[in-house]
Amino acid sequence: MLLAFVLAYLLGTIALGLWAAKRVRTTADFAVAGRHLPLIMIVTTTFATWFGSETVLGIPAKFIDGGLKSVVEDPFGSSMCLVLVGLFFAGKLYRMTLLTISDYYRERFGRGVEVACSLVIILSYVGWVSAQVTALGIMFNLLSEGGISIAMGMVLGTLSILAYTLFGGMWSVAVTDFVQMIVLVVGLTIIAIFAADQAGGAGKVITLVRSKDLLQFFPEPSFEGIAFFLGAAVTVMLGSIPQQDVFQRVMSAKDIKAAERGPVIGGLCYLAFAFVPMFIVASALIIMPEQAAALLKDDPQKILPTLVMEHMPFVMQVLFFGALLSALKSVASATLLAPSVTFVESIWRPFRPHMSDRQQLMTMRVTVLAFAAIVCSWAIKSQGTSIYDLVSSSYTLPLVGAFWPLVCGLYWKRATTQGAVFSVVLGLVTWLLFLATPAGKAFPAQLAGLIAGGFGMLIGSLGRQAVPNRTGMHHQLAGTKGNA
């Protein structure tokens, strides 16, 4: 019966997405919803894109295991990313009327930097989408009481996302996100209230959390502790800024006010509401102490679903899985679309410069299908890896390989193509070296790569120019910057 309700909701969202797909006529409609989305939809699609499997299942598991300091990456870093985008990047990028974030790298630094940053951005999405597909597989496995294997559940989940993303692009994503955010917020809020009542009141839950010292946020005052804390904090906070999914939401806005305010409001709402799943899982420690203790050793990600399935009435189960499905589908659809659009616009299109708009739209849809197949295969192969780790690792590549060219290109007039090349190369090489050597255990590899990338931009831009600069756009951006 529960599975039937979830499938009915799933079919409803697919129908809604296909209805929204009727608006798609051009590549701009598919990629950025024709730049027609109002503020409320920018807020909801931003919130829904961030609120995924890691928020519902991954973050609570990490929180119960290590407290607030273990989740600095997400939700704290991820929410601050959106705030930074709205305050410092949205206005400048929106005025440029570009289709992808990679277009910016080409116009500012040339084709070589565009290709390098595009590949970095595309590869970063594999882990993120895989996390959502993994959670869908777990959900179908739980709902069918083992009748559907996790791997088969992943395939079914991928097909359900493709059903509307393939045709409607950003329009379908935005419309379904709007509905799914409402289901998500209402469902989890009611479950939190019910869980607090079962646990003997919210005060009792908070007392338990304090007694376990789970509210400690800052690390031990040692060099290593602070370094790894900062490394975790900047991974998503800065690493997700040069990402196509964030850029798409900015560029989909109908005006610059919506582009700037939407990410800020969405980010703050995400930070506030991310505590709800943490509260529910903390309640589980009181409601089902023995089961929770066993699951903490086995798989903490199953605490919340187990609490709902075994200790809550049927209505709550429907609300929970409706909310979980909303979270998973909203993130997965957005993160399937973003790398596919980037690949076609920045990697494939230069080889077919005379493609018509209709041909380009078809190519984007084929790429969405191909990327979905790759991600589903990767998710099946990565079974056993925690959802939180799959998501957090996906932001490292853009952090070390694409962050500095974006920031310095927008805010530093003297940034050059050579500086961007040095930044990408030094950032990636340093990160890989730290990962492959014992140095990575003493200092976070992603923070080392970020620092090296910054030095690369500085040295390359101020040193003797062996790499020719991209002409024309440098002065155009400098003038645009003054107006921003």
Short mmCIF file of C-alpha atoms in Angstrom, two decimals, residues 10 39 102 373 383:
data_model
loop_
_atom_site.label_atom_id
_atom_site.label_comp_id
_atom_site.label_asym_id
_atom_site.label_seq_id
_atom_site.Cartn_x
_atom_site.Cartn_y
_atom_site.Cartn_z
CA LEU A 10 6.08 9.56 -8.60
CA LEU A 39 11.84 35.16 -7.42
CA SER A 102 31.78 27.58 -19.15
CA ALA A 373 23.41 5.84 -17.82
CA GLN A 383 27.49 0.63 -3.29
#
